[in-house]
C-alpha cells in the first residue's frame, strides 16, 4: 500500500507540475477577436509584381527612390520538384523586393506560376536552361528593367543593397557582376551559386552572341560557359567588392562564411579572383 | 491469491485517493496570495514604452534615461557548455554594461567567478547574492544561461520608463499549477528592488530554503518564483507595444518553422516581435549568424529613425 501510494504521489506530482506558457496580450487578443491573417494579392501571369513589402515604422524614402531608378528583373532557376520545397519561399521572401520576378522551370506551371523552358531537369541541363531563360527575359521584358539577375532557388538576395551597388553604373555599359572566379577564362567568370547580374547591354550581347553563332552550348557548366560567351562578346567582368575590398556575393551559407575557416587545400582558394578577406565583418548580399 | 489481489487493489485505490487529497492540499497552501485574483491579472504583462509615452519626454529627459539604464548580466555557465560559454562571451554579452560569469566549477579555458557548486538552485542563489553585492550603480539584472541569445538594447528599450526601485520580475511567463514563474531559458529580468527583497528572503530558511529535499524539489526558476512571491513580487510577461512576447525560450528557427505552419501567408508577422530580447537553443555558430543579422547586415535605404540609441559601454569591443 505504501508502495502504491508513493508511486501515485510521484505520478500526480509530475502531472500537476506540468508547465504551460502564459499567453501574451497579443495572443489573448487574437483568440478573443478571432483575427484572420492578412493575405497578399498576386497576379496570374508568369511575370510577378509581388506586393512590395512595407514596414510600419520605417522610413523607406531612399529605398523607394532606388526602386524607381534601378529596375531589377530577377529570374529564379528552379524545377518542378523544387517549387514547394524551395521556390515557394523565394517567392514569399526576398524576391518581393525585385521590380519583377520570373520563375524558370523545365515545365510550365500556370498556378505557381513558372515559365516552361522546354528542357529536361538535371545538372547537365543548367546551361540550356540559362540560355533559354535569358532569351525569354530579353524577348518579353527587355524594356521593363535595367538589370537582370539570375539566382538559384536556394540563394538569398538583399535586393536593396544590390540596387545601391548597381546605382554606380549605367545599364548601357556592357558589364556583369557576381562572385568572381579566376580559372578557365581570361577575365574570370561569376559563380553560378552566388548569383550574378547582367546589365541590359550585357544581356543584349549575350542574346546577339547566339544569333551570330559566336556563342553556342559548349558545356553544361552554366557559370563558366556564360562567362566565356560574355567575354567573347566584349562584356566586362566587374568587381563587386565593397570599398573595403570585401566580397558582396557569397557562394556559401552565411554560417560558413562567418564562422568557417576555409581549408588551404580547398578548391575555393584557387578559384577566388580576389584575395579572401577572412574577417567576420563581411556582407552586403 | 485472489484475496491478495483484491487487497492490493484496495491498497492502490486508497493510495490514489490519499494522494489526490494530498496534492489538492499542496496546491492550496502555497496559494496564500497577497493580492486578489483581479489585482493579479493587472500585473500579468509589462509592455515596452509606447510612442506617446516617449513623445511626452523631453530630449534631455530621454538622454538622461538612456544613459541611466544599465544592465548587469548574470551569466550562469558550466564547463560542459564550453562552446556556448565562448559564444556568449564573444557575442551578446559584450553589450551588457557589466557581466558576471558564474561557473559551477573551475575551467582553465575562461575566467569566471567559480561558485564551486553543483546544485543548480544553490548556485543561482550564490550568483544572485554576488551580483547584488557587486552591483555598484547598476539597477537592472538579467539572468541567463549561455544557451540563450540576448539583444540587450531591446531589453533596455523595454525597461526604459520603468523604475528599478519598484519590484519587477519579468521574462517569458509560464504557469505550473498555481504558480506563475519566469522561464529560465528565456532569460530572467530583475529590478534592483526585486533582487534586494530576494536576497533578504534568502535568509529565511522556511520560506526560501537553500537545500530542498529531493521529494519537494522544483526547477530553480520555479523556486525563484516561490521565494519572490513571499516578498510580494510576482512574475510578469515582457511584451512589446503590440502585446507580443519579447522573451522566447525557443530558437528563431523553431519559431519561424512554427509560424510557417500556423500562418503560412504571414510568416514574419505571426512569428516573433521585432523588438525581441531573447531566443534560446541556438548553436554557437548560429549565434554568430544572429550577431551578424542583428547588428551588421542592413538593407540600404531603410531607416528606422530610432528615437534614441544605447551606445556600447566604455572601452568595450562590441559591434
Coordinates of C-alpha atoms in Angstrom, one line a residue:
Chain A
X1 CA 0.0 0.0 0.0
X2 CA 2.8 2.4 0.9
X3 CA 4.5 1.5 -2.4
X4 CA 1.4 2.2 -4.4
X5 CA 0.9 5.4 -2.5
X6 CA 4.3 6.8 -3.2
X7 CA 4.1 5.7 -6.8
X8 CA 0.8 7.6 -7.3
X9 CA 2.2 10.6 -5.4
X10 CA 5.1 10.9 -7.8
X11 CA 2.7 10.5 -10.7
X12 CA 0.3 13.2 -9.6
X13 CA 3.3 15.5 -8.8
X14 CA 4.5 15.1 -12.4
X15 CA 1.1 15.6 -13.8
X16 CA 0.2 18.7 -11.7
X17 CA 3.6 20.3 -12.1
X18 CA 3.5 20.4 -15.9
X19 CA 4.2 23.9 -17.1
X20 CA 2.4 25.9 -19.7
X21 CA 3.5 29.3 -21.2
X22 CA 1.1 32.1 -20.3
X23 CA -0.5 33.8 -23.3
X24 CA 0.9 37.2 -24.2
X25 CA -1.5 40.0 -24.5
X26 CA -1.3 39.8 -28.3
X27 CA -2.2 36.1 -28.2
X28 CA -5.1 36.7 -25.9
X29 CA -6.4 39.4 -28.2
X30 CA -6.1 37.2 -31.2
X31 CA -8.2 34.5 -29.6
X32 CA -10.9 36.8 -28.4
X33 CA -11.1 38.7 -31.7
X34 CA -10.5 35.6 -33.9
X35 CA -8.3 37.7 -36.2
X36 CA -7.6 36.2 -39.6
X37 CA -4.1 36.7 -41.1
X38 CA -4.0 39.2 -44.0
X39 CA -3.4 37.8 -47.4
X40 CA -1.3 39.2 -50.2
X41 CA -2.6 39.7 -53.7
X42 CA -0.8 38.1 -56.6
X43 CA -1.1 38.3 -60.4
X44 CA -1.7 35.3 -62.6
X45 CA 0.9 35.9 -65.2
X46 CA 4.4 34.4 -65.2
X47 CA 5.7 37.9 -64.5
X48 CA 5.1 38.7 -60.9
X49 CA 4.9 42.2 -59.5
X50 CA 4.5 41.0 -55.9
X51 CA 3.4 43.4 -53.3
X52 CA 6.4 45.4 -52.3
X53 CA 6.7 44.8 -48.5
X54 CA 6.4 47.9 -46.2
X55 CA 7.3 48.0 -42.6
X56 CA 5.1 50.2 -40.4
X57 CA 7.7 52.3 -38.6
X58 CA 10.2 52.6 -41.4
X59 CA 11.4 55.5 -43.5
X60 CA 11.8 54.0 -46.9
X61 CA 12.3 57.1 -49.0
X62 CA 15.8 56.3 -50.1
X63 CA 15.0 52.7 -50.8
X64 CA 11.9 53.7 -52.8
X65 CA 13.8 56.2 -54.8
X66 CA 16.3 53.5 -55.8
X67 CA 13.5 51.1 -56.6
X68 CA 12.3 53.6 -59.2
X69 CA 15.8 54.4 -60.6
X70 CA 17.5 50.9 -60.6
X71 CA 15.0 48.4 -62.0
X72 CA 16.0 44.8 -61.4
X73 CA 14.3 41.8 -63.0
X74 CA 15.1 38.7 -61.0
X75 CA 14.8 35.3 -62.6
X76 CA 15.0 32.3 -60.4
X77 CA 16.3 28.9 -61.6
X78 CA 14.0 26.2 -60.3
X79 CA 12.3 23.0 -61.3
X80 CA 9.0 21.2 -60.8
X81 CA 10.3 19.2 -57.8
X82 CA 11.6 22.3 -56.0
X83 CA 8.5 24.5 -56.3
X84 CA 7.0 23.7 -52.9
X85 CA 10.3 23.0 -51.0
X86 CA 12.3 25.9 -52.2
X87 CA 10.9 28.3 -54.9
X88 CA 7.8 28.9 -52.8
X89 CA 10.0 30.5 -50.1
X90 CA 11.9 32.6 -52.5
X91 CA 8.6 33.9 -53.8
X92 CA 7.4 34.7 -50.2
X93 CA 10.5 36.5 -49.2
X94 CA 13.4 38.3 -50.9
X95 CA 12.1 38.2 -54.5
X96 CA 9.3 40.6 -53.5
X97 CA 11.9 43.3 -53.4
X98 CA 12.7 42.8 -57.1
X99 CA 10.9 45.1 -59.5
X100 CA 9.9 41.9 -61.3
X101 CA 10.5 38.2 -60.7
X102 CA 10.1 35.3 -63.1
X103 CA 10.4 31.7 -62.0
X104 CA 12.1 29.4 -64.6
X105 CA 11.5 25.7 -64.8
X106 CA 11.7 23.0 -67.4
X107 CA 7.9 22.7 -67.3
X108 CA 5.3 25.5 -67.4
X109 CA 3.2 25.7 -64.3
X110 CA 0.3 28.1 -64.6
X111 CA -0.5 28.0 -60.8
X112 CA 2.8 28.8 -59.3
X113 CA 3.4 30.4 -61.9
X114 CA 6.6 29.3 -63.7
X115 CA 7.8 29.6 -67.3
X116 CA 8.4 26.3 -69.1
X117 CA 11.8 26.4 -70.8
X118 CA 11.2 23.1 -72.7
X119 CA 14.3 21.4 -71.3
X120 CA 14.7 18.4 -69.1
X121 CA 15.8 18.6 -65.4
X122 CA 19.3 17.9 -64.1
X123 CA 22.7 19.5 -63.7
X124 CA 23.6 18.8 -67.4
X125 CA 20.6 21.0 -68.4
X126 CA 21.7 24.0 -66.4
X127 CA 23.3 25.9 -69.3
X128 CA 20.4 25.1 -71.6
X129 CA 18.0 26.5 -69.0
X130 CA 20.2 29.6 -68.6
X131 CA 20.4 30.3 -72.3
X132 CA 16.7 29.9 -72.8
X133 CA 15.8 31.9 -69.6
X134 CA 17.9 34.9 -70.7
X135 CA 16.4 34.7 -74.2
X136 CA 12.9 34.6 -72.7
X137 CA 13.6 37.6 -70.5
X138 CA 15.1 39.5 -73.4
X139 CA 12.2 38.8 -75.7
X140 CA 9.5 39.6 -73.2
X141 CA 10.8 42.1 -70.7
X142 CA 13.9 43.8 -72.0
X143 CA 12.3 47.3 -71.8
X144 CA 10.9 46.8 -68.3
X145 CA 14.2 46.5 -66.4
X146 CA 17.7 47.9 -66.4
X147 CA 19.5 44.9 -64.8
X148 CA 18.9 41.2 -65.0
X149 CA 19.7 39.0 -62.0
X150 CA 19.9 35.2 -62.1
X151 CA 19.5 33.4 -58.8
X152 CA 19.0 29.8 -57.7
X153 CA 16.1 28.8 -55.6
X154 CA 18.4 28.4 -52.6
X155 CA 20.0 31.8 -52.9
X156 CA 19.1 34.7 -50.7
X157 CA 19.5 38.2 -52.2
X158 CA 19.4 41.5 -50.3
X159 CA 17.9 43.4 -53.2
X160 CA 18.2 46.9 -51.7
X161 CA 21.9 46.5 -51.3
X162 CA 22.2 45.2 -54.9
X163 CA 20.4 48.3 -56.1
X164 CA 22.7 50.6 -54.2
X165 CA 25.7 48.9 -55.7
X166 CA 24.3 49.0 -59.2
X167 CA 23.3 52.6 -58.9
X168 CA 27.0 53.4 -59.5
X169 CA 26.8 52.0 -63.1
X170 CA 24.6 52.5 -66.1
X171 CA 22.7 49.7 -67.8
X172 CA 24.2 50.8 -71.2
X173 CA 27.6 49.6 -70.0
X174 CA 28.4 46.0 -71.2
X175 CA 29.2 44.6 -67.7
X176 CA 28.1 41.9 -65.3
X177 CA 28.8 41.3 -61.6
X178 CA 28.9 38.4 -59.2
X179 CA 31.3 36.3 -57.1
X180 CA 34.3 36.4 -59.4
X181 CA 36.3 33.2 -60.0
X182 CA 39.7 33.1 -61.8
X183 CA 40.3 29.9 -63.8
X184 CA 39.3 28.9 -67.3
X185 CA 38.6 32.4 -68.6
X186 CA 40.9 35.3 -69.1
X187 CA 38.9 37.8 -67.2
X188 CA 37.4 35.1 -65.0
X189 CA 33.7 34.3 -64.6
X190 CA 31.0 34.6 -62.0
X191 CA 29.9 31.8 -59.7
X192 CA 26.5 30.4 -60.6
X193 CA 25.7 29.6 -57.0
X194 CA 26.2 33.1 -55.6
X195 CA 24.0 34.7 -58.3
X196 CA 25.1 37.1 -61.0
X197 CA 23.5 40.2 -62.5
X198 CA 23.8 41.5 -66.2
X199 CA 23.4 45.0 -67.4
X200 CA 20.8 45.5 -70.2
X201 CA 23.7 45.8 -72.7
X202 CA 25.3 42.6 -71.4
X203 CA 22.0 40.8 -71.9
X204 CA 21.6 42.2 -75.4
X205 CA 25.1 41.0 -76.3
X206 CA 24.5 37.5 -74.8
X207 CA 21.5 37.0 -77.0
X208 CA 23.3 38.5 -80.0
X209 CA 26.2 36.1 -79.5
X210 CA 23.9 33.1 -80.0
X211 CA 22.3 34.8 -83.1
X212 CA 25.6 35.2 -84.8
X213 CA 26.9 31.8 -83.5
X214 CA 29.8 33.3 -81.6
X215 CA 28.3 31.6 -78.6
X216 CA 26.9 28.1 -78.5
X217 CA 26.1 25.4 -75.9
X218 CA 29.7 24.5 -75.2
X219 CA 29.4 22.8 -71.9
X220 CA 26.7 22.2 -69.2
X221 CA 28.8 24.1 -66.7
X222 CA 26.5 27.1 -66.8
X223 CA 28.5 29.8 -65.0
X224 CA 31.7 29.1 -66.9
X225 CA 30.0 28.9 -70.3
X226 CA 28.2 32.1 -69.7
X227 CA 31.4 33.8 -68.6
X228 CA 33.2 32.6 -71.7
X229 CA 30.4 33.8 -74.0
X230 CA 30.2 37.2 -72.4
X231 CA 34.0 37.6 -72.6
X232 CA 33.8 36.8 -76.4
X233 CA 31.1 39.4 -76.8
X234 CA 33.2 42.1 -75.1
X235 CA 31.2 42.2 -71.8
X236 CA 33.4 43.2 -68.8
X237 CA 33.6 41.1 -65.7
X238 CA 33.0 43.7 -62.9
X239 CA 34.4 44.0 -59.4
X240 CA 31.6 43.7 -56.9
X241 CA 33.6 44.2 -53.7
X242 CA 32.8 47.0 -51.3
X243 CA 35.1 49.9 -50.5
X244 CA 37.0 47.8 -48.0
X245 CA 37.6 45.0 -50.6
X246 CA 35.1 42.7 -49.0
X247 CA 33.0 40.4 -51.2
X248 CA 29.3 41.0 -51.6
X249 CA 28.3 37.9 -53.4
X250 CA 28.8 34.7 -51.5
X251 CA 28.6 31.1 -52.8
X252 CA 28.1 29.5 -49.3
X253 CA 25.7 30.0 -46.4
X254 CA 26.3 32.8 -44.0
X255 CA 27.2 30.5 -41.2
X256 CA 30.0 29.1 -43.3
X257 CA 31.4 32.5 -44.3
X258 CA 31.1 33.9 -40.8
X259 CA 32.5 31.0 -38.8
X260 CA 34.2 28.5 -41.1
X261 CA 37.8 28.6 -41.8
X262 CA 38.4 27.6 -45.4
X263 CA 41.0 24.8 -45.5
X264 CA 44.1 25.7 -47.6
X265 CA 43.6 22.7 -49.8
X266 CA 40.0 23.6 -50.7
X267 CA 39.4 24.5 -54.3
X268 CA 37.9 27.8 -53.2
X269 CA 41.3 29.4 -52.5
X270 CA 42.4 28.7 -56.1
X271 CA 39.2 29.8 -57.6
X272 CA 38.7 33.2 -56.0
X273 CA 39.8 36.0 -58.3
X274 CA 40.4 38.4 -55.4
X275 CA 42.2 37.6 -52.1
X276 CA 39.8 36.2 -49.4
X277 CA 39.4 38.6 -46.6
X278 CA 38.9 36.4 -43.6
X279 CA 37.2 38.5 -41.0
X280 CA 33.7 38.4 -39.5
X281 CA 32.9 41.8 -41.0
X282 CA 31.7 40.9 -44.4
X283 CA 28.5 41.2 -46.4
X284 CA 26.0 43.1 -48.2
X285 CA 24.4 40.4 -50.3
Chain B
X1 CA -4.2 -15.5 -4.4
X2 CA -7.5 -13.8 -5.2
X3 CA -7.8 -12.3 -1.8
X4 CA -4.3 -11.0 -2.0
X5 CA -5.1 -9.4 -5.4
X6 CA -8.2 -7.7 -4.0
X7 CA -6.4 -6.2 -1.0
X8 CA -3.7 -5.0 -3.4
X9 CA -6.3 -3.3 -5.4
X10 CA -7.9 -1.8 -2.3
X11 CA -4.5 -0.5 -1.3
X12 CA -3.9 1.1 -4.7
X13 CA -7.3 2.8 -4.6
X14 CA -6.8 4.1 -1.1
X15 CA -3.3 5.3 -2.0
X16 CA -4.7 7.0 -5.1
X17 CA -7.4 8.9 -3.1
X18 CA -4.9 9.8 -0.4
X19 CA -2.5 11.2 -3.0
X20 CA -5.3 13.2 -4.7
X21 CA -6.2 14.8 -1.4
X22 CA -2.6 15.5 -0.6
X23 CA -1.9 17.2 -3.9
X24 CA -5.1 19.2 -3.6
X25 CA -3.9 20.4 -0.2
X26 CA -0.5 21.1 -1.5
X27 CA -1.8 23.3 -4.3
X28 CA -4.0 25.2 -1.9
X29 CA -1.5 26.0 0.9
X30 CA 1.2 27.9 -1.1
X31 CA -1.5 29.9 -2.7
X32 CA -1.7 32.4 0.1
X33 CA -1.7 35.2 -2.3
X34 CA -1.1 38.7 -1.1
X35 CA -3.3 40.0 -3.8
X36 CA -6.8 39.2 -5.0
X37 CA -7.4 37.4 -8.3
X38 CA -8.3 40.7 -10.0
X39 CA -5.2 42.6 -8.9
X40 CA -3.1 39.7 -10.0
X41 CA -4.4 39.9 -13.6
X42 CA -3.5 43.5 -13.9
X43 CA 0.2 42.7 -13.3
X44 CA 0.5 40.0 -15.9
X45 CA 2.0 42.0 -18.7
X46 CA 4.8 44.5 -18.8
X47 CA 4.9 46.4 -22.1
X48 CA 7.6 48.5 -23.8
X49 CA 7.0 52.2 -23.8
X50 CA 4.5 53.5 -26.4
X51 CA 5.3 56.2 -28.9
X52 CA 3.1 58.6 -26.9
X53 CA 5.0 57.9 -23.7
X54 CA 8.2 58.6 -25.5
X55 CA 6.9 61.7 -27.2
X56 CA 5.9 63.1 -23.8
X57 CA 9.5 63.1 -22.7
X58 CA 11.8 66.0 -23.4
X59 CA 15.1 65.4 -25.3
X60 CA 17.2 65.9 -22.2
X61 CA 15.0 63.5 -20.2
X62 CA 15.4 60.9 -22.9
X63 CA 19.2 61.3 -23.0
X64 CA 19.2 61.0 -19.2
X65 CA 17.1 57.9 -19.2
X66 CA 19.1 56.2 -22.0
X67 CA 22.4 56.8 -20.1
X68 CA 21.0 55.8 -16.7
X69 CA 19.6 52.4 -17.8
X70 CA 22.4 49.9 -17.2
X71 CA 22.1 46.1 -17.2
X72 CA 24.2 43.7 -15.1
X73 CA 24.2 40.4 -16.9
X74 CA 24.4 37.3 -14.6
X75 CA 25.5 34.5 -16.9
X76 CA 25.4 31.0 -15.4
X77 CA 27.9 28.8 -17.2
X78 CA 29.2 25.3 -16.8
X79 CA 32.3 23.8 -18.3
X80 CA 30.2 21.2 -20.2
X81 CA 28.7 24.1 -22.1
X82 CA 32.1 25.4 -23.1
X83 CA 31.3 26.3 -26.7
X84 CA 28.2 28.2 -25.7
X85 CA 30.2 29.9 -23.0
X86 CA 32.7 31.1 -25.6
X87 CA 30.0 32.2 -27.9
X88 CA 28.2 34.2 -25.2
X89 CA 31.4 35.9 -24.3
X90 CA 32.2 36.7 -27.9
X91 CA 28.8 37.9 -28.9
X92 CA 25.8 39.3 -27.0
X93 CA 27.4 39.6 -23.5
X94 CA 29.6 42.4 -24.8
X95 CA 26.5 44.6 -24.9
X96 CA 25.9 44.3 -21.2
X97 CA 27.1 47.2 -19.1
X98 CA 28.6 44.7 -16.7
X99 CA 28.7 40.9 -16.8
X100 CA 29.2 38.4 -14.0
X101 CA 30.1 35.0 -15.4
X102 CA 29.4 32.4 -12.7
X103 CA 30.5 28.9 -13.2
X104 CA 29.7 25.6 -11.4
X105 CA 33.3 24.6 -11.4
X106 CA 36.6 26.0 -12.4
X107 CA 37.6 25.8 -16.1
X108 CA 41.1 26.5 -17.5
X109 CA 39.5 27.9 -20.7
X110 CA 38.0 31.1 -19.4
X111 CA 38.0 33.3 -16.3
X112 CA 34.8 33.2 -14.3
X113 CA 33.6 33.5 -10.7
X114 CA 33.9 30.0 -9.5
X115 CA 31.0 29.2 -7.2
X116 CA 32.2 25.6 -6.8
X117 CA 28.6 24.4 -6.5
X118 CA 27.0 21.6 -8.4
X119 CA 23.4 22.2 -7.3
X120 CA 21.6 24.5 -9.7
X121 CA 19.4 26.3 -7.1
X122 CA 22.2 26.9 -4.7
X123 CA 24.4 28.2 -7.5
X124 CA 21.7 30.6 -8.7
X125 CA 21.3 31.9 -5.1
X126 CA 25.0 32.5 -4.7
X127 CA 25.3 34.2 -8.1
X128 CA 22.4 36.5 -7.4
X129 CA 23.8 37.4 -4.0
X130 CA 27.1 38.1 -5.5
X131 CA 25.6 40.2 -8.3
X132 CA 23.6 42.2 -5.7
X133 CA 26.7 42.9 -3.6
X134 CA 28.7 44.0 -6.7
X135 CA 26.0 45.9 -8.5
X136 CA 27.5 49.3 -7.9
X137 CA 25.2 51.8 -9.6
X138 CA 23.5 49.2 -11.9
X139 CA 19.9 48.8 -11.2
X140 CA 18.7 46.0 -13.6
X141 CA 19.8 42.4 -13.6
X142 CA 19.4 40.0 -16.5
X143 CA 20.0 36.3 -15.6
X144 CA 20.7 33.9 -18.5
X145 CA 22.4 30.7 -19.4
X146 CA 24.9 30.7 -22.3
X147 CA 22.4 28.8 -24.5
X148 CA 20.3 31.9 -24.5
X149 CA 20.9 34.7 -27.0
X150 CA 20.0 38.2 -25.9
X151 CA 19.7 41.6 -27.5
X152 CA 20.5 44.0 -24.6
X153 CA 19.4 47.1 -26.5
X154 CA 15.9 45.8 -26.9
X155 CA 15.9 44.9 -23.2
X156 CA 16.9 48.5 -22.3
X157 CA 14.1 49.8 -24.5
X158 CA 11.6 47.6 -22.7
X159 CA 12.8 48.9 -19.3
X160 CA 13.3 52.5 -20.3
X161 CA 10.5 54.1 -18.4
X162 CA 10.3 51.6 -15.6
X163 CA 11.5 52.5 -12.1
X164 CA 14.0 49.9 -10.8
X165 CA 13.2 50.9 -7.2
X166 CA 9.9 49.1 -7.9
X167 CA 9.9 45.4 -7.8
X168 CA 10.0 43.9 -11.4
X169 CA 10.4 40.3 -12.2
X170 CA 9.9 39.6 -15.9
X171 CA 10.6 37.4 -18.8
X172 CA 8.6 34.6 -20.6
X173 CA 5.8 33.9 -18.2
X174 CA 4.9 30.3 -17.5
X175 CA 2.3 28.7 -15.3
X176 CA 2.5 25.4 -13.5
X177 CA -0.4 24.6 -11.3
X178 CA -1.0 27.7 -9.3
X179 CA 2.5 29.0 -9.7
X180 CA 3.4 31.7 -12.2
X181 CA 7.1 31.9 -12.9
X182 CA 9.6 33.2 -15.5
X183 CA 11.2 30.6 -17.7
X184 CA 14.9 30.4 -17.1
X185 CA 15.8 29.7 -20.7
X186 CA 14.0 32.8 -21.9
X187 CA 16.1 35.0 -19.6
X188 CA 15.0 36.5 -16.2
X189 CA 14.9 40.2 -15.6
X190 CA 15.0 41.6 -12.0
X191 CA 14.9 45.1 -10.9
X192 CA 17.1 46.3 -8.1
X193 CA 14.2 46.3 -5.6
X194 CA 13.2 42.8 -6.6
X195 CA 16.7 41.5 -6.1
X196 CA 17.0 43.3 -2.8
X197 CA 13.9 41.6 -1.5
X198 CA 15.1 38.3 -2.9
X199 CA 18.5 38.5 -1.2
X200 CA 16.7 39.3 2.0
X201 CA 14.3 36.3 1.8
X202 CA 17.2 34.0 1.1
X203 CA 17.9 34.4 4.8
X204 CA 14.5 32.9 5.7
X205 CA 15.0 29.1 5.8
X206 CA 11.3 28.4 6.0
X207 CA 10.1 30.5 3.1
X208 CA 13.1 30.1 0.9
X209 CA 15.2 27.1 1.8
X210 CA 18.5 26.6 0.2
X211 CA 18.6 22.8 0.4
X212 CA 15.4 21.3 -0.7
X213 CA 14.8 17.6 -0.3
X214 CA 14.6 15.5 -3.5
X215 CA 10.9 14.9 -3.0
X216 CA 9.9 18.6 -3.0
X217 CA 12.5 19.7 -5.4
X218 CA 11.4 22.0 -8.2
X219 CA 13.4 23.6 -11.0
X220 CA 15.3 26.6 -9.9
X221 CA 13.2 29.0 -12.0
X222 CA 10.1 27.9 -10.0
X223 CA 12.0 28.0 -6.7
X224 CA 12.9 31.6 -7.6
X225 CA 9.3 32.5 -8.3
X226 CA 8.2 31.0 -5.0
X227 CA 10.7 32.9 -3.0
X228 CA 9.9 36.1 -4.7
X229 CA 6.2 35.5 -4.2
X230 CA 6.8 35.6 -0.4
X231 CA 8.2 39.1 -0.8
X232 CA 5.3 40.3 -2.8
X233 CA 7.0 40.2 -6.2
X234 CA 5.1 38.5 -9.0
X235 CA 6.2 37.2 -12.4
X236 CA 5.2 39.2 -15.4
X237 CA 5.3 38.7 -19.2
X238 CA 7.6 41.0 -21.1
X239 CA 5.9 42.4 -24.2
X240 CA 6.3 44.9 -27.0
X241 CA 3.8 47.7 -27.7
X242 CA 1.6 45.3 -29.7
X243 CA 1.4 42.9 -26.8
X244 CA 3.7 40.3 -28.4
X245 CA 6.1 38.5 -26.1
X246 CA 9.7 39.5 -26.4
X247 CA 11.3 36.8 -24.4
X248 CA 11.5 33.5 -26.2
X249 CA 12.5 30.1 -24.9
X250 CA 12.9 28.7 -28.3
X251 CA 15.3 29.4 -31.2
X252 CA 14.4 31.6 -34.1
X253 CA 14.5 28.6 -36.4
X254 CA 11.8 26.7 -34.4
X255 CA 9.7 29.8 -34.1
X256 CA 9.8 30.5 -37.8
X257 CA 9.0 26.9 -38.6
X258 CA 6.0 27.0 -36.3
X259 CA 4.9 30.2 -37.9
X260 CA 5.2 28.7 -41.4
X261 CA 2.8 26.0 -40.3
X262 CA 0.4 28.3 -38.4
X263 CA 0.5 31.4 -40.5
X264 CA 1.7 30.4 -44.0
X265 CA 0.6 33.6 -45.6
X266 CA 2.1 35.9 -42.9
X267 CA 5.2 34.1 -41.6
X268 CA 7.2 37.0 -40.2
X269 CA 4.2 38.9 -38.8
X270 CA 3.0 35.8 -37.0
X271 CA 6.3 34.7 -35.7
X272 CA 8.1 37.0 -33.3
X273 CA 8.3 40.5 -32.0
X274 CA 10.5 42.9 -34.0
X275 CA 11.8 44.0 -30.6
X276 CA 12.6 40.5 -29.3
X277 CA 15.0 40.4 -26.4
X278 CA 15.9 36.7 -26.2
X279 CA 16.0 33.4 -28.1
X280 CA 17.1 30.1 -26.7
X281 CA 18.6 26.9 -28.0
X282 CA 20.8 28.1 -30.8
X283 CA 24.2 26.7 -31.5
X284 CA 27.3 28.9 -31.1
X285 CA 27.6 29.2 -34.9
X286 CA 24.0 30.3 -35.1
X287 CA 24.6 32.9 -32.5
X288 CA 27.4 34.4 -34.7
X289 CA 25.0 34.5 -37.6
X290 CA 22.4 36.2 -35.3
X291 CA 25.0 38.9 -34.4
X292 CA 25.7 39.5 -38.0
X293 CA 22.0 39.7 -38.9
X294 CA 21.0 41.9 -35.9
X295 CA 23.9 44.3 -35.7
X296 CA 25.6 44.4 -39.1
X297 CA 23.6 43.4 -42.1
X298 CA 21.2 46.1 -43.1
X299 CA 19.3 46.9 -46.3
X300 CA 20.5 50.2 -47.9
X301 CA 17.9 52.9 -47.9
X302 CA 15.8 51.7 -45.0
X303 CA 15.9 53.9 -42.0
X304 CA 14.2 53.3 -38.6
X305 CA 14.9 56.7 -37.1
X306 CA 15.1 55.2 -33.6
X307 CA 14.2 57.8 -31.0
X308 CA 17.4 57.1 -29.1
X309 CA 20.4 54.8 -29.2
X310 CA 22.1 52.8 -26.5
X311 CA 25.7 53.1 -27.0
X312 CA 28.2 50.4 -26.1
X313 CA 29.9 50.5 -22.7
X314 CA 33.1 52.5 -22.4
X315 CA 36.1 50.5 -23.7
X316 CA 34.1 47.5 -24.9
X317 CA 35.0 45.9 -28.2
X318 CA 31.4 45.1 -29.2
X319 CA 30.0 45.8 -32.6

